[in-house]
Coordinates of C-alpha atoms (C1' of nucleotides) in Angstrom, one line a residue:
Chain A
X350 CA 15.0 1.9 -38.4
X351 CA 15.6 5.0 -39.8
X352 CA 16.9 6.9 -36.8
X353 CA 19.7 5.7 -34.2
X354 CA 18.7 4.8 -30.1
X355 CA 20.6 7.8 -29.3
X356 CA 18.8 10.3 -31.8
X357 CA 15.7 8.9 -30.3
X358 CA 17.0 9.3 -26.6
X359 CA 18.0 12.5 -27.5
X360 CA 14.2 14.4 -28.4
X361 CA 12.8 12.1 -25.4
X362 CA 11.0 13.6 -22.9
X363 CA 12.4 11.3 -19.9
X364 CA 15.8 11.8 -20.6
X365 CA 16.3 14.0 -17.6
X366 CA 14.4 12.2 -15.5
X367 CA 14.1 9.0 -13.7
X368 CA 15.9 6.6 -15.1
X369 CA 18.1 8.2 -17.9
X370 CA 18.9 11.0 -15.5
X371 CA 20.5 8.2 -13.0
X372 CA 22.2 6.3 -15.9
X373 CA 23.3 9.6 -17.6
X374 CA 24.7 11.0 -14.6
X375 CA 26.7 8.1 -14.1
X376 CA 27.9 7.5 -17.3
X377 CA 27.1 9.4 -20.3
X378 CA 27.4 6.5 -22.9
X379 CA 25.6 4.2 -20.7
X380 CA 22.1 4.6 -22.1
X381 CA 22.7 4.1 -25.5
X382 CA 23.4 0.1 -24.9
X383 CA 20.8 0.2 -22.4
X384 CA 17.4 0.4 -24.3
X385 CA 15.9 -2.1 -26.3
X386 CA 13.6 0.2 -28.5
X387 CA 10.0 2.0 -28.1
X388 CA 6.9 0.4 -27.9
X389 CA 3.3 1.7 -27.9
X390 CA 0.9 -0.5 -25.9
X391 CA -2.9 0.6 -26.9
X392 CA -5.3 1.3 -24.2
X393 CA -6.4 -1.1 -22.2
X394 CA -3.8 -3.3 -22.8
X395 CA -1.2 -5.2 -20.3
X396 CA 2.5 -3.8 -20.1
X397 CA 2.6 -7.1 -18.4
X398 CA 0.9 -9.7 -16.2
X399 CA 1.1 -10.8 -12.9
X400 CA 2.7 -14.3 -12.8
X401 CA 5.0 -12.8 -16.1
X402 CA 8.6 -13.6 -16.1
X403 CA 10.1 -10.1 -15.4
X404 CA 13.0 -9.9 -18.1
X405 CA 12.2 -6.3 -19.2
X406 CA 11.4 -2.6 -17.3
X407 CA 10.0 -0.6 -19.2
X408 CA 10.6 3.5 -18.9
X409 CA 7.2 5.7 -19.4
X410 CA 7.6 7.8 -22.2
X411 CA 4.3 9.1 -23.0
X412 CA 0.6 7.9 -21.0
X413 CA 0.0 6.8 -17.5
X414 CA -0.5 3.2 -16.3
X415 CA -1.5 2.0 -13.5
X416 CA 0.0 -1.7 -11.4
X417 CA -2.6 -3.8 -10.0
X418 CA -3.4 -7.0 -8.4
X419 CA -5.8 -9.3 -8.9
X420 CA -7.8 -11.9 -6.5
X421 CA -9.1 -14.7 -7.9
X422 CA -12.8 -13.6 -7.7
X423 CA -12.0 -10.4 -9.7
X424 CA -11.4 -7.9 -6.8
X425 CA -9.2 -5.5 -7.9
X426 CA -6.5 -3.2 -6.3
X427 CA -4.5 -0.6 -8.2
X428 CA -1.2 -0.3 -6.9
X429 CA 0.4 2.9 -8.4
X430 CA -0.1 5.3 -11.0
X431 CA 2.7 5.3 -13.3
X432 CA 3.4 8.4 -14.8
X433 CA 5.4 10.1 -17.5
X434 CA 9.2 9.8 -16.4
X435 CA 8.3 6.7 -14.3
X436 CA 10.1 3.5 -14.5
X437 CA 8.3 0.3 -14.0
X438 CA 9.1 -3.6 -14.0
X439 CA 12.2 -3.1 -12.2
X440 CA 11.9 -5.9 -9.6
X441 CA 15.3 -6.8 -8.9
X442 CA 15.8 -10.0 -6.8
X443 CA 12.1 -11.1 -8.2
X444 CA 11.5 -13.6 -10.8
X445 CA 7.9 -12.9 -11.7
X446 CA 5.9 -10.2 -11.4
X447 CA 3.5 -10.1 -8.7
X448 CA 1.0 -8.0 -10.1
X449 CA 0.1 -6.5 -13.6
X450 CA 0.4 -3.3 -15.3
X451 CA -2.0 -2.1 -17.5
X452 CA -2.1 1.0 -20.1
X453 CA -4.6 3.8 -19.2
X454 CA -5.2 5.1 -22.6
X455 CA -2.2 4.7 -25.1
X456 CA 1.3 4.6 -23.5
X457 CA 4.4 4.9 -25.2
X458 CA 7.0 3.4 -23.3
X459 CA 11.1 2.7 -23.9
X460 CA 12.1 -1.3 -23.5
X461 CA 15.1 -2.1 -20.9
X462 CA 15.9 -5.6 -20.4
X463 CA 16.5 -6.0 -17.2
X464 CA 19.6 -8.1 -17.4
X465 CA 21.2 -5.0 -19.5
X466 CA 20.2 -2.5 -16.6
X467 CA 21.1 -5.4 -13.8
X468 CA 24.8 -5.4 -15.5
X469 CA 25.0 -2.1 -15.5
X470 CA 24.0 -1.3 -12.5
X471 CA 26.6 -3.6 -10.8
X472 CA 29.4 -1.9 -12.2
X473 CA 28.0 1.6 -11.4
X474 CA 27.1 2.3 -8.2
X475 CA 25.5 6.0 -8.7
X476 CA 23.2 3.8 -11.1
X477 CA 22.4 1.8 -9.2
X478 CA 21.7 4.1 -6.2
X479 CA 19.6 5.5 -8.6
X480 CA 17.6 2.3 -8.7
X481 CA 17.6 2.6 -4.8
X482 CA 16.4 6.1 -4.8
X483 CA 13.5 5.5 -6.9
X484 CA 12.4 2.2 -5.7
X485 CA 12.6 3.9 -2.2
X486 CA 10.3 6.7 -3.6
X487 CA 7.9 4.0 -4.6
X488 CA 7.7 2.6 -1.9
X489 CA 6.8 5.7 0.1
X490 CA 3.9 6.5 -2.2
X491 CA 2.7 3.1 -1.6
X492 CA 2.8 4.0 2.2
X493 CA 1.6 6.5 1.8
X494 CA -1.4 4.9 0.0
X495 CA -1.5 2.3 2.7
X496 CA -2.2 4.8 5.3
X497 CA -4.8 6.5 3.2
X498 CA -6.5 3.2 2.6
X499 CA -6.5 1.8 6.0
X500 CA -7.2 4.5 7.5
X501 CA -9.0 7.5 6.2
X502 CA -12.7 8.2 5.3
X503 CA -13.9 8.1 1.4
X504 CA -13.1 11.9 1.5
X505 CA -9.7 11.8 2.9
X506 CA -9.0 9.3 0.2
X507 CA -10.1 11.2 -3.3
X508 CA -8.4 14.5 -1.9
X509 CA -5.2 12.3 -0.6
X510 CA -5.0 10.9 -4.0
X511 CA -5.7 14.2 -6.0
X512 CA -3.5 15.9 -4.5
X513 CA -0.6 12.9 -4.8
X514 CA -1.6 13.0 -8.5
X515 CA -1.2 16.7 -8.5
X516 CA 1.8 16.9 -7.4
X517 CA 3.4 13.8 -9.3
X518 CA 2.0 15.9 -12.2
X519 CA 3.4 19.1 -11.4
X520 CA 6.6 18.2 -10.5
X521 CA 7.5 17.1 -14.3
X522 CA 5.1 19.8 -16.0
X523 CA 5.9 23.0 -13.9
X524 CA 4.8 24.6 -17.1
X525 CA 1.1 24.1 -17.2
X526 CA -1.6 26.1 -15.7
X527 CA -2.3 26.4 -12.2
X528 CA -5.0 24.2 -10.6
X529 CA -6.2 22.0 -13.5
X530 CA -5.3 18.7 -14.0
X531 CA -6.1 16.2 -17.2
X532 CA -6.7 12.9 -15.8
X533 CA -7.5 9.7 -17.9
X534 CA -9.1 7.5 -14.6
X535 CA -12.4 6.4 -14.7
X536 CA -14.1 6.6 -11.0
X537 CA -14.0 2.8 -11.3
X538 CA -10.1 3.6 -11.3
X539 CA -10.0 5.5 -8.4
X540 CA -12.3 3.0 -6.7
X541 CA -10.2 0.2 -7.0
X542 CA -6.6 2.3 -6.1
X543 CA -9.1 4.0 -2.8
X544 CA -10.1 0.3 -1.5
X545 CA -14.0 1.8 -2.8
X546 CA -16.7 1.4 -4.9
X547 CA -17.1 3.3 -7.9
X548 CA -20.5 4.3 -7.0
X549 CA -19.3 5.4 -3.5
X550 CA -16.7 7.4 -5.2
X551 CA -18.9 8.9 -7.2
X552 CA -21.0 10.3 -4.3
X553 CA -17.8 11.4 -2.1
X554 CA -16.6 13.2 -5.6
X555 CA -19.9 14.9 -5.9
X556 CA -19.7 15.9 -2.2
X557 CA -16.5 17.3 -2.8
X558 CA -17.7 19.8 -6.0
X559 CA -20.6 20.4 -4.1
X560 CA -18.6 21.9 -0.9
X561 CA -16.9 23.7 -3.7
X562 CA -13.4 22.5 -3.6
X563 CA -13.2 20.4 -6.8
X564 CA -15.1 20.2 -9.8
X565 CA -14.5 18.0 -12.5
X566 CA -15.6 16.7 -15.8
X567 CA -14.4 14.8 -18.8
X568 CA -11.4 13.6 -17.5
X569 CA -10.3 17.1 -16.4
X570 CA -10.1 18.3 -12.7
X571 CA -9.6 21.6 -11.3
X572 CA -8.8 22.2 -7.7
X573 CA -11.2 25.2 -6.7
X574 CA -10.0 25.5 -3.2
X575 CA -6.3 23.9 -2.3
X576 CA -6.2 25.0 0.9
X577 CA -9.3 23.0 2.2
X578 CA -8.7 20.0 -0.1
X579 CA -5.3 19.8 1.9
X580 CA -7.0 20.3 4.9
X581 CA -9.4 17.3 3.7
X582 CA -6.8 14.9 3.1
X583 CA -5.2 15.2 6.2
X584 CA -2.0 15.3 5.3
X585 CA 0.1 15.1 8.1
X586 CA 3.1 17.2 8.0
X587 CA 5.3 14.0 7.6
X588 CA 3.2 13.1 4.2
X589 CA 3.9 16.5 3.1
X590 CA 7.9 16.3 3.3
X591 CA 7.1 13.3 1.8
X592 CA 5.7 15.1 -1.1
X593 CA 8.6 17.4 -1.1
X594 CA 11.1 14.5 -0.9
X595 CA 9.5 13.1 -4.2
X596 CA 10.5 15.8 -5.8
X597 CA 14.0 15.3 -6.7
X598 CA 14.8 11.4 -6.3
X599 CA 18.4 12.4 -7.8
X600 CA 19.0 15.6 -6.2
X601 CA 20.5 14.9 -2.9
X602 CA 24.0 13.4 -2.5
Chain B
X1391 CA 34.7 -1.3 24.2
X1392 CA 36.3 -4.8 25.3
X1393 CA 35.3 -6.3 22.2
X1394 CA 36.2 -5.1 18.6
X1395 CA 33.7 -4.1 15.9
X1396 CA 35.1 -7.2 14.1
X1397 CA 34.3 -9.9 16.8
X1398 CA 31.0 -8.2 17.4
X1399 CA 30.0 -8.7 13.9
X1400 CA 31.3 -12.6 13.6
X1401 CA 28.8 -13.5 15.8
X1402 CA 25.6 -11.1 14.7
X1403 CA 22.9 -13.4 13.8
X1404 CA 22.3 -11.2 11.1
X1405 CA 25.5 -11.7 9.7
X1406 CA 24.6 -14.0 7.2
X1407 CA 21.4 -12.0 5.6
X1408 CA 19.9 -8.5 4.4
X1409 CA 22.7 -5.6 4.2
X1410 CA 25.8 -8.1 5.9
X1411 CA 25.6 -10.1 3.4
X1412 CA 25.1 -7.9 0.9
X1413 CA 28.0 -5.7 1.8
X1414 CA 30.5 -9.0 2.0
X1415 CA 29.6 -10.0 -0.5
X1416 CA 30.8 -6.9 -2.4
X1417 CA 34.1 -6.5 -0.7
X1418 CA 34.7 -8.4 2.6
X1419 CA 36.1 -5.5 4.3
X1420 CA 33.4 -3.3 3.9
X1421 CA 31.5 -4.7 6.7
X1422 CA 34.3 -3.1 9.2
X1423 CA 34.0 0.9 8.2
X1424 CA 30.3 0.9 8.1
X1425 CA 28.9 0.0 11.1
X1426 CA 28.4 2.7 13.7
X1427 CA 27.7 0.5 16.9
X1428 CA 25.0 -1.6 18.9
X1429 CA 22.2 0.1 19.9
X1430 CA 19.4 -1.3 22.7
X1431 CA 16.1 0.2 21.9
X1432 CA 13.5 -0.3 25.3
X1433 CA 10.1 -1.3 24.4
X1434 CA 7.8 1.2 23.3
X1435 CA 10.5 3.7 22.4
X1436 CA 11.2 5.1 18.9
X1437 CA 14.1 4.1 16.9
X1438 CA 13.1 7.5 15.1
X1439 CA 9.8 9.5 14.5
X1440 CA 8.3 10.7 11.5
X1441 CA 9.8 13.9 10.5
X1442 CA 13.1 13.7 12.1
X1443 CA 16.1 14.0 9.8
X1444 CA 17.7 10.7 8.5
X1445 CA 20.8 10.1 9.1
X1446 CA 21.1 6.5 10.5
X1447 CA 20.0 3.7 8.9
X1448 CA 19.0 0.6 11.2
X1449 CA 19.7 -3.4 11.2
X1450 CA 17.6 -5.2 13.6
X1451 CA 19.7 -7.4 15.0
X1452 CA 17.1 -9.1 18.1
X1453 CA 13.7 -7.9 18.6
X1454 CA 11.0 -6.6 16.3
X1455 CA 10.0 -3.3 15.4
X1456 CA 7.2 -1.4 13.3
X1457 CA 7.1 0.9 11.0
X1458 CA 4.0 3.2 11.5
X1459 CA 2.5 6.4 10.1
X1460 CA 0.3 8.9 12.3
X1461 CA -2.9 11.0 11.4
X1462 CA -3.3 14.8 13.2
X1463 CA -6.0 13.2 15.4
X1464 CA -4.2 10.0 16.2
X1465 CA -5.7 7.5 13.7
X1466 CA -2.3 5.4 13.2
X1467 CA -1.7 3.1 10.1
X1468 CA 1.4 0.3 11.0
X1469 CA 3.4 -0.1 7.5
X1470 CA 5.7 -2.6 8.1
X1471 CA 6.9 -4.9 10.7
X1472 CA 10.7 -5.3 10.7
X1473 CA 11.9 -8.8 11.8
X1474 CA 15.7 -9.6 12.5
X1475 CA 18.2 -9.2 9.6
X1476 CA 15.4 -6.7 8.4
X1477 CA 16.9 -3.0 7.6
X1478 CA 14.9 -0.2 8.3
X1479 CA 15.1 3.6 8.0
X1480 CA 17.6 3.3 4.6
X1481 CA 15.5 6.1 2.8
X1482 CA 18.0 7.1 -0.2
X1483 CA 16.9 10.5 -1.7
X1484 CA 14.6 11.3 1.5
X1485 CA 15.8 14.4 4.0
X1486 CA 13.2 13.5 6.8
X1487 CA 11.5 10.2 7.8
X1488 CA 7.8 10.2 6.3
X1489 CA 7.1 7.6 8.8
X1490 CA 8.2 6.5 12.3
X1491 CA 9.8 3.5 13.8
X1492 CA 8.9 1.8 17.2
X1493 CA 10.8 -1.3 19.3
X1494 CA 7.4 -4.1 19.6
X1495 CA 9.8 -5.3 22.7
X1496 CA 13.1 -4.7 23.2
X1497 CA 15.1 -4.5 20.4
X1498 CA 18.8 -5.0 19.8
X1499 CA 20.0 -2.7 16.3
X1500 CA 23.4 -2.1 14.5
X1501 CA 23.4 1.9 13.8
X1502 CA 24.9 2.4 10.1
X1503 CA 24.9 6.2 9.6
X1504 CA 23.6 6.3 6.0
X1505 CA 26.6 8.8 4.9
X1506 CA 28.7 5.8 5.3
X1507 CA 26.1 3.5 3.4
X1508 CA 25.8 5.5 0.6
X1509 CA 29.2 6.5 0.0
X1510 CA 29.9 2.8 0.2
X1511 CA 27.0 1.6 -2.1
X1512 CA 28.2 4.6 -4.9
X1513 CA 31.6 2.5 -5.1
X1514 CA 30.0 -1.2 -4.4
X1515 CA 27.2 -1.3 -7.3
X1516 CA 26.6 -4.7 -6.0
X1517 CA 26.3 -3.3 -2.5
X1518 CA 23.9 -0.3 -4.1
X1519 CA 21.9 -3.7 -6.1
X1520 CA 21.8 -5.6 -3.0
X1521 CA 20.1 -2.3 -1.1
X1522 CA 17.9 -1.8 -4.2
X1523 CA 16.8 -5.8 -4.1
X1524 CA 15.9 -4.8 -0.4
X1525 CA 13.9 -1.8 -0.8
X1526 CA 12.1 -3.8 -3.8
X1527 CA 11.4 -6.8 -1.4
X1528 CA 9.9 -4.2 1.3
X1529 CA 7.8 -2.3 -1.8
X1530 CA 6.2 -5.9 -2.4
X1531 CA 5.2 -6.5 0.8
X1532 CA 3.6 -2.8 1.0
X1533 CA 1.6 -3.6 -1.8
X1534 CA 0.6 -7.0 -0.5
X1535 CA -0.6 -5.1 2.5
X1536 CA -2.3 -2.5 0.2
X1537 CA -4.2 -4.9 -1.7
X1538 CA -5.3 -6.6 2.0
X1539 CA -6.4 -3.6 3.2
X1540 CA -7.9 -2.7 0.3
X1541 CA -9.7 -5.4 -1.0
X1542 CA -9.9 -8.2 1.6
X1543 CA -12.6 -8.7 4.3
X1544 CA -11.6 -9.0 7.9
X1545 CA -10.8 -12.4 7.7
X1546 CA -8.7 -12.5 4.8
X1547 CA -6.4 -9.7 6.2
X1548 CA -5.8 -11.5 9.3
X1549 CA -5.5 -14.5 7.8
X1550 CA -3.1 -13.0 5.0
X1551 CA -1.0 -11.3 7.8
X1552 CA -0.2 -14.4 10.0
X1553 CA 0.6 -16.0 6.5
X1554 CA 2.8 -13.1 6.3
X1555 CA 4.2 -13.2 9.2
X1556 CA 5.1 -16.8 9.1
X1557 CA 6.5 -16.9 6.2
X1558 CA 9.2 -14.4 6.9
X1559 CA 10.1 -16.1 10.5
X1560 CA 10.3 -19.3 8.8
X1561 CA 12.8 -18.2 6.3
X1562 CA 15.3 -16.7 9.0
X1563 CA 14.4 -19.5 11.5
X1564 CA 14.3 -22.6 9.5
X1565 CA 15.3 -25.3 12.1
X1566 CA 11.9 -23.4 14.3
X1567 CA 9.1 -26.2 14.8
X1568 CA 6.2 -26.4 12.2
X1569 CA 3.3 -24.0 12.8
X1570 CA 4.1 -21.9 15.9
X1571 CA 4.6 -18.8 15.7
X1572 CA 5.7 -16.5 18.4
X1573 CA 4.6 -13.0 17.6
X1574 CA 4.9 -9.7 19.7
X1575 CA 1.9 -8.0 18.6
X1576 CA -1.3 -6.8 20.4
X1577 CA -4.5 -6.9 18.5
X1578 CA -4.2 -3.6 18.5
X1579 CA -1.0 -3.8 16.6
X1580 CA -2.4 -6.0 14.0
X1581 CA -5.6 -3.6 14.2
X1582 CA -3.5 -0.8 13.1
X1583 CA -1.6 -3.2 10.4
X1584 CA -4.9 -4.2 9.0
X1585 CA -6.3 -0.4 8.9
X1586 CA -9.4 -1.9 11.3
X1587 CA -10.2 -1.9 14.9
X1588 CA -8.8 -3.5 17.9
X1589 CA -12.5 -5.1 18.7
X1590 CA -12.8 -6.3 15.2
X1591 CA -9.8 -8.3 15.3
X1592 CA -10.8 -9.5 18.3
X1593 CA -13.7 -11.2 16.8
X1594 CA -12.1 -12.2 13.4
X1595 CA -9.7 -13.9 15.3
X1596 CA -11.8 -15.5 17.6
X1597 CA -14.0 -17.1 14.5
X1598 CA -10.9 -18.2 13.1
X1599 CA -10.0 -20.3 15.9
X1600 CA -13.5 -21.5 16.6
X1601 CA -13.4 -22.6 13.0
X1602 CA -10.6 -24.5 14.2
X1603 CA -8.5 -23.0 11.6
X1604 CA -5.6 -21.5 13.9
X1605 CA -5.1 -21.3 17.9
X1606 CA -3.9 -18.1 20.2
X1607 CA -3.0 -16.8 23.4
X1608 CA -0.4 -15.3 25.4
X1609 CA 1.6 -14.2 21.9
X1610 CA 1.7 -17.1 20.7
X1611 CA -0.6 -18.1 17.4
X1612 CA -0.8 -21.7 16.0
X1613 CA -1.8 -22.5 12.2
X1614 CA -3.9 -25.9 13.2
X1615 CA -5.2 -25.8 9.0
X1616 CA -2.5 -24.2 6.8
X1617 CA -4.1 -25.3 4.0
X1618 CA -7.7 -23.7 5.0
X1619 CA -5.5 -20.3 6.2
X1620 CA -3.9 -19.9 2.8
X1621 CA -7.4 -20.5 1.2
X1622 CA -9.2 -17.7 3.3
X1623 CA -6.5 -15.3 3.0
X1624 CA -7.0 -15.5 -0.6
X1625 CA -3.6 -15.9 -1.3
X1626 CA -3.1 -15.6 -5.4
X1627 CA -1.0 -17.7 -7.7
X1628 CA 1.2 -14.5 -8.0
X1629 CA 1.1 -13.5 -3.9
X1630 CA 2.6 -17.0 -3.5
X1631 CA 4.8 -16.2 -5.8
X1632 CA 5.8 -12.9 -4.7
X1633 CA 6.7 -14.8 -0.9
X1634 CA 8.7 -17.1 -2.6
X1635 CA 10.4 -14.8 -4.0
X1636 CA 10.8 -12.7 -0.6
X1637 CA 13.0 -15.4 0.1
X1638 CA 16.3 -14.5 -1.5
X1639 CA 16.3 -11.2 -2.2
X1640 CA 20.5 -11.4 -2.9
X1641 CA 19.6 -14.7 -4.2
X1642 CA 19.4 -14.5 -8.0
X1643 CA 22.1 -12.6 -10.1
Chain C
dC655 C1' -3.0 -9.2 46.1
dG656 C1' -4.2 -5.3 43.3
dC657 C1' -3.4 -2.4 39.5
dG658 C1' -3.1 -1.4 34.5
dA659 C1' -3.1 -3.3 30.0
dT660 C1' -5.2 -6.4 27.1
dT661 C1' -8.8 -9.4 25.6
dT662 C1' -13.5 -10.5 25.3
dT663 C1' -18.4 -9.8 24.7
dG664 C1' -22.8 -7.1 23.9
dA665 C1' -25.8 -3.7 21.6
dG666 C1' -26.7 0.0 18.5
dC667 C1' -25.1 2.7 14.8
dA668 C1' -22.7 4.4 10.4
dC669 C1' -20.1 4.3 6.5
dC670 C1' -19.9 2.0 2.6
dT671 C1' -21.8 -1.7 -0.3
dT672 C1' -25.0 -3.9 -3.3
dC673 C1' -28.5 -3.9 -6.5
dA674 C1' -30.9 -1.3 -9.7
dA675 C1' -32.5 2.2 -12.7
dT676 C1' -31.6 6.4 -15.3
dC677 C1' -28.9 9.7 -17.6
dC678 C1' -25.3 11.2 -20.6
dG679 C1' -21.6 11.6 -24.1
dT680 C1' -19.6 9.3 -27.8
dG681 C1' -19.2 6.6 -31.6
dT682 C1' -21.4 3.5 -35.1
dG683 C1' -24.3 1.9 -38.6
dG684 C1' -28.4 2.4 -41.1
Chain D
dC1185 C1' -29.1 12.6 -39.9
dC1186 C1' -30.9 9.9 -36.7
dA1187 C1' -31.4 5.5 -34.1
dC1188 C1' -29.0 2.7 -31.5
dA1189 C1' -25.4 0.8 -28.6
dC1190 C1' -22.0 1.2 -25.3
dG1191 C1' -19.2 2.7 -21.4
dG1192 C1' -19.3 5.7 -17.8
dA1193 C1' -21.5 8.9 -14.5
dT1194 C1' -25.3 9.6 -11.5
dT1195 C1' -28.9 8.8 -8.2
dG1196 C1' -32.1 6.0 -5.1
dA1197 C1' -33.1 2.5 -1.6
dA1198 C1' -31.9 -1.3 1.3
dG1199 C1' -28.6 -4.1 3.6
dG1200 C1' -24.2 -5.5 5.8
dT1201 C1' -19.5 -5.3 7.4
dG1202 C1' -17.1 -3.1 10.6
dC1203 C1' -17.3 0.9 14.0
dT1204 C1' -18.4 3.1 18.5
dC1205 C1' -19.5 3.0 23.1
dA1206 C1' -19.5 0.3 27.1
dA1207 C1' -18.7 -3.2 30.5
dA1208 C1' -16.8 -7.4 32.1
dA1209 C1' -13.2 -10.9 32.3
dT1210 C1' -8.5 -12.1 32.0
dC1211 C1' -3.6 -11.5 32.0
dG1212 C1' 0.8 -9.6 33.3
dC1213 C1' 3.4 -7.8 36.8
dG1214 C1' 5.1 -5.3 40.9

DNA sequence: CGCGATTTTGAGCACCTTCAATCCGTGTGG
DNA sequence: CCACACGGATTGAAGGTGCTCAAAATCGCG
């Protein structure tokens, strides 16, 4: 309680991005009725469930997590990767969610109730283009994982989804080093976002450092050989405007 | 050019549903400005291709279409299927498609160049919520494909696409009878939806009408056992609840 | 009626799964 | 300080779902 919602939005790291970039941008004094306050969810915990009522989004500050669904006999698919900057639980037109999100190590993340951002959103349109923009961004990474997953080999997969992660990474960190990338997932993670087994992933990762175009270790990965890892994938040269499109979900208009 | 835009769009089936009746809904007059013209797209042919600039957005007004992602060596994955009243190719933020778009038929569309849309939708934040309730709806039905693909068996995935399917004819075609369902597809189609192989379809589907479960041929697919169909697909509490959902995405506000 | 596209069926193969055991890094308690 | 426990990574062997190759049957259509 001791400091305001707008000192707070001030020192946040999202503020140009996402979210408080489109509300911002719009209006400057919009955010400040917008958010709710911070919370920190601990590892391993839900953000939410599926089945939930969805009466709040909730804006990444700090941690990944990852969506998911659940079938009744404990198969598992990961939906997304929610990143830094990312905005989640926005599912206008839905009244429940219809899958869960869960905290890859601890998340900090910034409450909006959705009715809040709803309202707002109908009286500003570049908002609530914003909205568009990034659901529309969404969506094409979950194409884009669609394709990977019905259609590619266990190798294709990892280096698709490295290299998605990579660049998602990149894009809000142009700062850090090169090739290297710190990545909380455990292979049983990637397994159930790749449609694998963890123990399949496992050997298709150890392919991959053997060739000599990853290696990887404690959470850390470092792209030895980009080139060929892109090759790998197979990204077609439609995915990779993709990948550039990403890049600014605000810039264009 | 012996009819006006006007009388054209009084009696568009679609009138009534998707980005119509968003955009009336907003401001009556909208509707008039936006719209670019009828389009007939021949079977087979592209509405667009992956890669090419986008600059029209599309409203299916008759016919089906597919949305459809393509591999260097010509593996192809099918993203979407786009049914009447559907609204494909609205890619806010994007420069070029990252996927392509093909008629399943002949297929009768309303161009709306997306300059238009989007100018419209920055002043309309309804309009702008209405296209962002959309592109959430389509987002949901990507990941129920992802989690298909990725986690079901054979079975399930067919089983979970017909479910699909018929759930979103039903909605726009309520007075249709009971369980049949006319679809356009090939198996190869529903191969390339499913992220498996024409032959395996073949014999999924086959098992699944000896089972007595559903009934095919010549395009035409009965449910004979809903309730066994929903129970193989492995439809969750929260899938269900994600197609119920589907079903008013201007519904709720 | 005849051609091409699609569906159907058969047989062998491969990628990935399953089951299982071991190894390793970390944290905890004695 | 070490024994132990725990989660995750790693490796091996065997099996299965779905793939590939191939051919026949059927359908749609001019």
């Amino acid at each position: 309680m001791a400091e305001t919602a707008a000192g707070i939005c001030r020192r946040c790291p999202s503020r140009d991005c996402g979210l408080c970039r489109a509300a911002s941008s719009s209006d400057p004094t919009l955010l400040q009725g917008m958010r709710l306050g911070r919370r920190t969810v601990p590892t391993g915990a839900d953000l939410f469930r599926q089945g939930d009522a969805c009466g709040e989004a909730f804006n990444i500050v700090d941690g990944w997590a990852f969506l998911y669904e659940l079938l009744e006999d404990g198969r598992r698919q990961i939906l997304q990767f929610a990143l830094p900057g990312d905005l989640i639980g926005f599912q206008p037109g839905e009244r429940a969610f219809p899958f869960g999100a869960q905290a890859l190590g601890s998340v900090e993340v910034c409450v909006v109730p959705m009715a809040r951002l709803m309202a707002a959103a109908r009286h500003h349109g570049e908002l609530a283009l914003g909205l568009a923009c990034m659901l529309s961004n969404e969506g094409a990474l979950a194409y884009g994982r669609l394709t990977s997953v019905g259609r590619k080999t266990a190798q294709e997969r990892c280096a698709s989804l490295l290299l998605e992660l990579f660049t998602r990474l990149r894009r809000r960190a142009p700062e850090a080093p090169g090739e290297t990338l710190r990545i909380p997932l455990t292979q049983t993670h990637i397994a159930d976002a790749l449609g694998l087994t963890p123990v399949h992933i496992n050997r298709t990762l150890s392919l991959l450092r053997q060739k000599g175009v990853i290696d990887y270790g404690q959470g850390v990965f470092h792209i030895l050989d980009p080139d060929r890892l892109l090759a790998i994938a197979g990204t077609s040269p439609a995915a990779r405007a993709r990948a550039r499109g990403q890049s600014e979900w605000l810039g264009l208009h």
